[in-house]
Amino acid sequence: MERIGVYGGTFNPPHTGHIHGAVEAIRALRLDRLIMIPAHVAPHKELPEGSPEPEQRLEMVKLAAAPFPEIEVSDMELKREGTSYTYQTILELRERYPDAKLFLLMGTDMFLAFENWAKPELIVANATIAVLYRGEKGERDAIATQKEHLENMGARVKIVSNEVLDISSTQLRRLLAFRCAAPFLPNGVGAYIRANGLYDSTADWKNLPMEQLEPVVVKLLNPNRVAHVLGCRDTAVKMALRWGANPADAARAGILHDITKALDGPLQLTLCAEYGTILDEFGQKNPKTLHALTGALVAERIFGEKQEVVSAIRNHTTGKANMTLLEKIIYVADYMEPCRNFPGVEKLRELAFSDLDGALRLGLQMTLENLANRALEVSPESREALAYLDQTERKEKKEC
Ligand code: FE
Ligand code: FE
């Protein structure tokens, strides 16, 4: 009896994680073939604005699957138009292959929400469910419970361990905009994306005026960070006017300072590797702190910002010795913009407009205290920044 895997998804874009999952399923389930089926629009999500045409997603999946003779790509859901429902696809395949054993592949999220799908009973009557499980400990119990629950309802469920790669299409689209997605793109897919200018992979964002820069930045941020970033920009402009810095530079550094913050630790390391940046020991050990460094790299290479702006972004989390006026402004604005809410923030807000070095010092002290309370390592730059402030203060007192 022929064993056929069915692997649907938006594949927006297809990435090496999809292909690893497909290959692993072929091996583990001893499939004779696996059919990848790009969805017209998956029922559970609208595609993000600016997504490629359905035909382009189909083309990319074909390129990704090309090296694997067992993988076929079907346009059956794209041809059907409108919303794709998995039960329709399974019924269509059942008709086409009446004697085959069908395996429907899905990720853990989809598996746990299986009852919300349209007509799940038709799916389980015609196919074995194959869950691609990445090994997250937190999900283990939920998956076991759901497996038992569905089996009690007569479903057949297989778990396929697939520990390879943890990348979402959302993160991949960010990496494409930052020009560092190569490690996650199957052969040929990267070239196709660039040739067709998809996912902002070839957009020219150098020196955009603020009204054009803002929507570009907003699209790349985590939605829950947007208010903070805009608050930091507006605060930085006010502080620049108060202290005599260039308000346009302050606005640009403010809006770009967290531009790579949505990338997790491993993806921060990917960006550094793709940009050919060599990391110091602290950065290697604390990849989550790297967003200041990677943000500066992106500000320079993708947005064409000048050095003053780039260095303000570079130093916004740790500070450093002998900071420029703009560096101090971004450091402090990031700390006390209107969305921030913690004990001591009011004092910081007051100092930001009355004593900039005092605000910087308070910010650094609070950071050190906070890290100590959480038993986290302090970066050498923060210690040097404080030592430098102490030193200049002593000097000034002497001169008086
Ligand atoms: Fe930050
Ligand atoms: Fe920030």
Coordinates of C-alpha atoms and ligand atoms in Angstrom, one line a residue:
M1 CA 0.0 0.0 0.0
E2 CA 1.4 3.4 -1.0
R3 CA 2.2 5.7 1.9
I4 CA 1.6 9.4 1.1
G5 CA 2.4 12.4 3.3
V6 CA 0.4 15.6 2.9
Y7 CA 2.1 18.8 4.0
G8 CA 0.1 22.0 3.7
G9 CA 0.9 25.5 4.8
T10 CA 1.2 29.0 3.5
F11 CA 5.0 28.6 2.9
N12 CA 5.4 32.4 3.1
P13 CA 8.3 31.8 2.3
P14 CA 9.3 28.1 2.4
H15 CA 12.4 27.7 4.6
T16 CA 14.9 25.0 5.5
G17 CA 12.8 24.2 8.6
H18 CA 9.9 23.1 6.3
I19 CA 12.2 21.0 4.2
H20 CA 13.9 19.4 7.3
G21 CA 10.5 18.5 8.6
A22 CA 9.4 17.0 5.3
V23 CA 12.6 14.9 5.0
E24 CA 12.3 13.7 8.6
A25 CA 8.7 12.7 8.0
I26 CA 9.6 10.8 4.9
R27 CA 12.2 8.8 6.9
A28 CA 10.2 8.3 10.1
L29 CA 6.9 7.4 8.5
R30 CA 8.5 5.4 5.6
L31 CA 6.6 7.5 3.0
D32 CA 6.7 6.7 -0.7
R33 CA 6.0 10.3 -1.4
L34 CA 5.2 13.6 0.3
I35 CA 3.0 16.2 -1.3
M36 CA 3.6 19.8 -0.3
I37 CA 0.5 21.9 -0.9
P38 CA 0.7 25.7 -0.6
A39 CA -2.6 27.1 0.8
H40 CA -4.5 29.7 -1.0
V41 CA -5.1 31.5 2.3
A42 CA -5.0 29.3 5.4
P43 CA -8.2 29.5 7.4
H44 CA -6.5 30.5 10.6
K45 CA -4.6 33.5 9.3
E46 CA -4.6 36.3 6.7
L47 CA -1.3 36.7 4.9
P48 CA 0.7 39.8 5.9
E49 CA 0.5 42.8 3.7
G50 CA 3.0 42.7 0.8
S51 CA 3.1 38.9 0.6
P52 CA 4.0 37.4 -2.7
E53 CA 1.4 36.2 -5.2
P54 CA 0.1 32.6 -4.6
E55 CA 1.9 31.5 -7.8
Q56 CA 5.2 32.9 -6.4
R57 CA 4.8 30.8 -3.2
L58 CA 4.1 27.8 -5.4
E59 CA 7.2 28.5 -7.4
M60 CA 9.3 28.8 -4.3
V61 CA 8.0 25.6 -2.8
K62 CA 8.9 23.9 -6.1
L63 CA 12.5 25.2 -5.9
A64 CA 12.8 24.2 -2.3
A65 CA 11.6 20.6 -3.1
A66 CA 13.5 20.2 -6.3
P67 CA 16.5 18.3 -4.8
F68 CA 14.2 15.6 -3.2
P69 CA 12.7 13.1 -5.6
E70 CA 10.1 11.9 -3.0
I71 CA 8.6 15.4 -2.6
E72 CA 5.9 16.5 -5.0
V73 CA 4.3 20.0 -5.0
S74 CA 0.7 20.4 -5.8
D75 CA -1.3 23.5 -6.7
M76 CA -4.7 21.9 -5.8
E77 CA -5.5 24.4 -3.0
L78 CA -4.4 27.4 -5.1
K79 CA -6.6 26.2 -7.9
R80 CA -9.5 25.8 -5.6
E81 CA -9.4 29.5 -4.7
G82 CA -11.0 31.1 -1.7
T83 CA -10.3 29.6 1.7
S84 CA -8.4 26.3 1.8
Y85 CA -9.9 23.7 4.1
T86 CA -7.8 20.7 4.9
Y87 CA -10.7 18.3 4.9
Q88 CA -11.5 19.2 1.3
T89 CA -7.9 18.5 0.3
I90 CA -7.9 15.2 2.2
L91 CA -11.2 14.1 0.5
E92 CA -9.8 15.1 -2.9
L93 CA -6.6 13.0 -2.3
R94 CA -8.6 10.1 -1.0
E95 CA -10.5 10.1 -4.2
R96 CA -7.4 10.3 -6.3
Y97 CA -5.5 7.6 -4.3
P98 CA -8.3 5.3 -2.9
D99 CA -5.9 2.6 -1.8
A100 CA -3.1 4.8 -0.3
K101 CA -2.4 5.4 3.4
L102 CA -2.5 9.1 3.9
F103 CA -0.5 11.0 6.6
L104 CA -1.4 14.6 7.3
L105 CA 1.6 16.5 8.6
M106 CA 1.2 19.4 11.0
G107 CA 3.1 21.4 13.6
T108 CA 2.3 21.2 17.3
D109 CA 0.3 24.5 17.4
M110 CA -2.1 23.1 14.7
F111 CA -2.3 19.7 16.4
L112 CA -3.3 21.2 19.8
A113 CA -6.0 23.3 18.1
F114 CA -7.2 20.4 15.9
E115 CA -10.8 20.4 17.1
N116 CA -11.2 24.0 15.8
W117 CA -10.5 22.9 12.3
A118 CA -13.4 22.5 9.9
K119 CA -14.8 18.9 9.9
P120 CA -12.0 17.2 11.8
E121 CA -14.0 14.0 11.8
L122 CA -13.6 13.7 8.0
I123 CA -9.9 14.3 8.3
V124 CA -9.3 11.6 10.9
A125 CA -11.5 9.1 9.0
N126 CA -9.3 9.4 6.0
A127 CA -5.7 10.2 7.2
T128 CA -3.3 9.5 10.0
I129 CA -2.3 12.6 11.8
A130 CA 1.5 13.1 11.9
V131 CA 2.7 15.8 14.4
L132 CA 6.1 17.4 13.7
Y133 CA 7.3 17.9 17.3
R134 CA 10.4 20.0 17.9
G135 CA 11.0 18.7 21.4
E136 CA 9.9 21.7 23.4
K137 CA 9.6 20.4 27.0
G138 CA 6.6 22.7 27.8
E139 CA 4.5 21.0 25.1
R140 CA 5.2 17.4 25.8
D141 CA 2.3 16.9 28.3
A142 CA -0.2 18.8 26.2
I143 CA 0.7 16.8 23.1
A144 CA 0.4 13.5 25.0
T145 CA -3.0 14.5 26.3
Q146 CA -4.2 15.6 22.9
K147 CA -2.9 12.4 21.3
E148 CA -4.8 10.3 23.8
H149 CA -8.0 12.4 23.4
L150 CA -8.0 12.1 19.6
E151 CA -7.2 8.4 19.7
N152 CA -10.1 7.8 22.0
M153 CA -12.2 9.4 19.2
G154 CA -10.8 6.9 16.8
A155 CA -8.0 9.0 15.2
R156 CA -4.6 7.6 14.4
V157 CA -1.8 9.8 15.6
K158 CA 2.0 9.6 15.0
I159 CA 4.6 11.9 16.6
V160 CA 7.6 12.7 14.4
S161 CA 10.5 14.1 16.4
N162 CA 12.0 16.9 14.4
E163 CA 14.6 18.6 16.5
V164 CA 16.3 20.4 13.7
L165 CA 15.4 24.0 13.3
D166 CA 13.3 26.6 15.0
I167 CA 12.5 29.5 12.7
S168 CA 9.2 31.0 11.9
S169 CA 8.2 32.6 8.6
T170 CA 7.7 35.9 10.5
Q171 CA 11.2 35.9 11.8
L172 CA 12.5 34.8 8.4
R173 CA 10.8 37.9 6.7
R174 CA 12.7 40.1 9.2
L175 CA 16.0 38.4 8.3
L176 CA 15.2 38.9 4.6
A177 CA 14.8 42.6 5.1
F178 CA 18.1 42.7 7.1
R179 CA 19.7 40.7 4.2
C180 CA 20.8 37.8 6.5
A181 CA 18.4 35.0 5.8
A182 CA 20.7 32.9 3.7
P183 CA 21.2 30.1 6.3
F184 CA 17.4 29.4 6.4
L185 CA 16.6 29.5 2.7
P186 CA 16.6 26.3 0.6
N187 CA 18.7 26.2 -2.5
G188 CA 17.4 28.6 -5.2
V189 CA 14.7 30.2 -3.0
G190 CA 16.9 33.1 -1.9
A191 CA 17.9 33.9 -5.5
Y192 CA 14.2 33.7 -6.5
I193 CA 13.2 36.1 -3.7
R194 CA 15.9 38.6 -4.6
A195 CA 15.2 38.4 -8.4
N196 CA 11.6 39.2 -7.7
G197 CA 12.2 41.7 -5.0
L198 CA 10.0 39.9 -2.5
Y199 CA 9.8 40.5 1.2
D200 CA 11.7 43.8 1.0
S201 CA 14.8 41.8 0.3
T202 CA 16.0 44.4 -2.2
A203 CA 14.3 47.5 -0.9
D204 CA 16.4 50.6 -0.8
W205 CA 15.8 52.1 2.7
K206 CA 18.9 54.4 2.8
N207 CA 18.2 57.9 4.2
L208 CA 14.4 57.6 4.1
P209 CA 12.6 60.7 5.4
M210 CA 11.0 60.2 8.8
E211 CA 7.4 59.8 7.4
Q212 CA 8.6 56.9 5.2
L213 CA 11.0 55.5 7.8
E214 CA 8.3 55.1 10.4
P215 CA 6.0 52.5 8.6
V216 CA 9.1 50.5 7.6
V217 CA 10.3 50.3 11.1
V218 CA 6.9 49.6 12.6
K219 CA 6.6 46.6 10.2
L220 CA 9.8 45.1 11.5
L221 CA 9.1 45.5 15.2
N222 CA 7.2 43.2 17.5
P223 CA 3.8 44.9 17.7
N224 CA 4.1 45.2 21.5
R225 CA 7.3 47.3 21.1
V226 CA 6.0 49.9 18.7
A227 CA 4.7 52.3 21.4
H228 CA 8.0 52.1 23.3
V229 CA 10.0 52.9 20.1
L230 CA 7.9 55.8 19.1
G231 CA 8.0 57.1 22.7
C232 CA 11.7 56.9 22.7
R233 CA 11.9 58.8 19.4
D234 CA 9.7 61.6 20.7
T235 CA 11.5 61.9 24.0
A236 CA 14.9 61.9 22.3
V237 CA 13.8 64.8 20.1
K238 CA 12.6 66.8 23.2
M239 CA 15.9 66.1 25.0
A240 CA 17.9 67.1 21.9
L241 CA 16.1 70.4 21.8
R242 CA 16.8 70.9 25.5
W243 CA 20.5 70.0 25.4
G244 CA 21.5 71.3 21.9
A245 CA 21.8 68.1 20.0
N246 CA 20.6 67.6 16.4
P247 CA 16.9 66.7 16.8
A248 CA 16.8 64.9 13.4
D249 CA 19.6 62.6 14.5
A250 CA 17.9 62.0 17.8
A251 CA 14.7 61.1 16.0
R252 CA 16.4 58.6 13.7
A253 CA 18.5 57.0 16.5
G254 CA 15.3 56.8 18.7
I255 CA 13.2 55.1 16.1
L256 CA 15.9 52.7 15.0
H257 CA 17.4 51.8 18.4
D258 CA 15.4 48.5 18.8
I259 CA 15.1 47.6 15.2
T260 CA 16.5 44.1 15.7
K261 CA 15.0 43.5 19.1
A262 CA 12.4 41.0 17.7
L263 CA 15.1 38.6 16.9
D264 CA 15.8 36.0 19.6
G265 CA 19.3 35.1 20.8
P266 CA 20.2 32.5 18.2
L267 CA 19.0 34.8 15.4
Q268 CA 21.1 37.7 16.9
L269 CA 24.0 35.4 16.4
T270 CA 22.9 34.6 12.9
L271 CA 22.9 38.2 12.0
C272 CA 26.3 38.8 13.4
A273 CA 27.7 35.8 11.5
E274 CA 26.1 36.9 8.3
Y275 CA 27.5 40.4 8.7
G276 CA 30.9 39.0 9.5
T277 CA 31.0 40.5 12.9
I278 CA 33.4 39.0 15.5
L279 CA 31.9 39.1 19.0
D280 CA 33.6 39.7 22.3
E281 CA 33.2 37.2 25.1
F282 CA 30.3 39.0 26.8
G283 CA 28.3 39.1 23.5
Q284 CA 28.9 35.4 22.9
K285 CA 27.8 34.5 26.3
N286 CA 24.8 36.9 26.4
P287 CA 23.3 36.8 22.8
K288 CA 20.1 38.5 24.1
T289 CA 22.0 41.7 24.8
L290 CA 23.2 41.8 21.2
H291 CA 20.3 43.8 19.8
A292 CA 22.2 47.1 20.4
L293 CA 25.1 45.9 18.3
T294 CA 23.0 44.3 15.6
G295 CA 20.7 47.3 15.5
A296 CA 23.7 49.5 14.9
L297 CA 24.8 47.2 12.1
V298 CA 21.4 47.3 10.5
A299 CA 21.1 51.1 10.9
E300 CA 24.3 51.5 9.1
R301 CA 24.0 48.9 6.3
I302 CA 20.3 48.9 5.6
F303 CA 19.2 52.4 6.6
G304 CA 22.5 54.2 5.7
E305 CA 22.6 56.1 8.9
K306 CA 25.6 58.3 9.8
Q307 CA 28.1 57.3 12.5
E308 CA 26.7 59.6 15.2
V309 CA 23.3 57.9 14.9
V310 CA 24.9 54.4 14.6
S311 CA 27.0 54.8 17.7
A312 CA 24.0 56.1 19.7
I313 CA 22.2 52.8 18.8
R314 CA 25.3 50.7 19.5
N315 CA 25.6 52.0 23.1
H316 CA 21.9 52.3 24.1
T317 CA 21.7 49.3 26.4
T318 CA 25.1 49.4 28.1
G319 CA 26.4 52.9 27.8
K320 CA 30.2 53.3 27.6
A321 CA 33.0 55.6 28.8
N322 CA 33.0 59.2 27.4
M323 CA 29.7 59.2 25.7
T324 CA 28.6 61.8 23.1
L325 CA 25.7 64.0 23.8
L326 CA 23.5 62.0 21.4
E327 CA 24.6 58.7 23.0
K328 CA 23.6 60.0 26.4
I329 CA 20.2 61.2 25.1
I330 CA 19.3 57.9 23.5
Y331 CA 20.4 55.9 26.6
V332 CA 18.3 58.0 28.9
A333 CA 15.3 58.4 26.5
D334 CA 15.1 54.6 26.1
Y335 CA 15.0 54.3 29.9
M336 CA 12.3 56.9 30.7
E337 CA 10.1 57.4 27.7
P338 CA 6.4 57.6 28.6
C339 CA 5.7 53.8 28.3
R340 CA 8.3 53.0 31.0
N341 CA 6.9 52.3 34.4
F342 CA 9.1 51.3 37.4
P343 CA 10.0 52.7 40.7
G344 CA 12.4 55.6 40.2
V345 CA 11.3 56.5 36.6
E346 CA 9.9 59.9 37.7
K347 CA 13.3 60.9 39.1
L348 CA 14.9 59.8 35.9
R349 CA 12.4 61.9 33.9
E350 CA 13.2 65.0 35.9
L351 CA 16.9 64.6 35.6
A352 CA 16.7 64.0 31.9
F353 CA 15.8 67.7 31.5
S354 CA 17.8 69.2 34.4
D355 CA 21.0 67.1 34.7
L356 CA 21.8 64.8 31.8
D357 CA 24.9 63.2 33.4
G358 CA 22.9 62.7 36.6
A359 CA 20.2 60.9 34.6
L360 CA 22.8 58.8 32.8
R361 CA 24.4 57.9 36.2
L362 CA 21.1 57.0 37.7
G363 CA 20.2 54.8 34.7
L364 CA 23.5 53.0 34.9
Q365 CA 23.2 52.4 38.6
M366 CA 19.7 51.1 38.3
T367 CA 20.8 48.7 35.5
L368 CA 23.7 47.4 37.6
E369 CA 21.4 46.9 40.6
N370 CA 18.8 45.2 38.6
L371 CA 21.3 42.8 37.0
A372 CA 22.8 42.1 40.4
N373 CA 19.4 41.2 41.8
R374 CA 18.8 38.8 39.0
A375 CA 22.4 37.4 39.3
L376 CA 23.1 38.4 35.7
E377 CA 26.5 39.5 34.4
V378 CA 27.2 43.2 33.9
S379 CA 28.8 44.3 30.7
P380 CA 32.3 45.8 31.0
E381 CA 31.0 48.9 29.1
S382 CA 28.5 49.8 31.8
R383 CA 31.1 49.6 34.5
E384 CA 33.4 51.8 32.4
A385 CA 30.6 54.3 31.8
L386 CA 30.1 54.7 35.6
A387 CA 33.8 54.8 36.4
Y388 CA 34.2 57.6 33.7
L389 CA 31.3 59.6 35.2
D390 CA 32.9 59.3 38.7
Q391 CA 36.3 60.3 37.3
T392 CA 35.0 63.5 35.5
E393 CA 33.0 64.4 38.6
R394 CA 36.1 64.2 40.8
K395 CA 38.0 66.3 38.3
E396 CA 35.3 69.0 38.1
K397 CA 35.2 69.2 41.9
K398 CA 39.0 69.7 42.1
E399 CA 38.8 72.4 39.5
C400 CA 36.2 74.2 41.5
Ligands
FE1 FE 17.0 48.2 23.4
FE2 FE 14.4 50.3 23.8

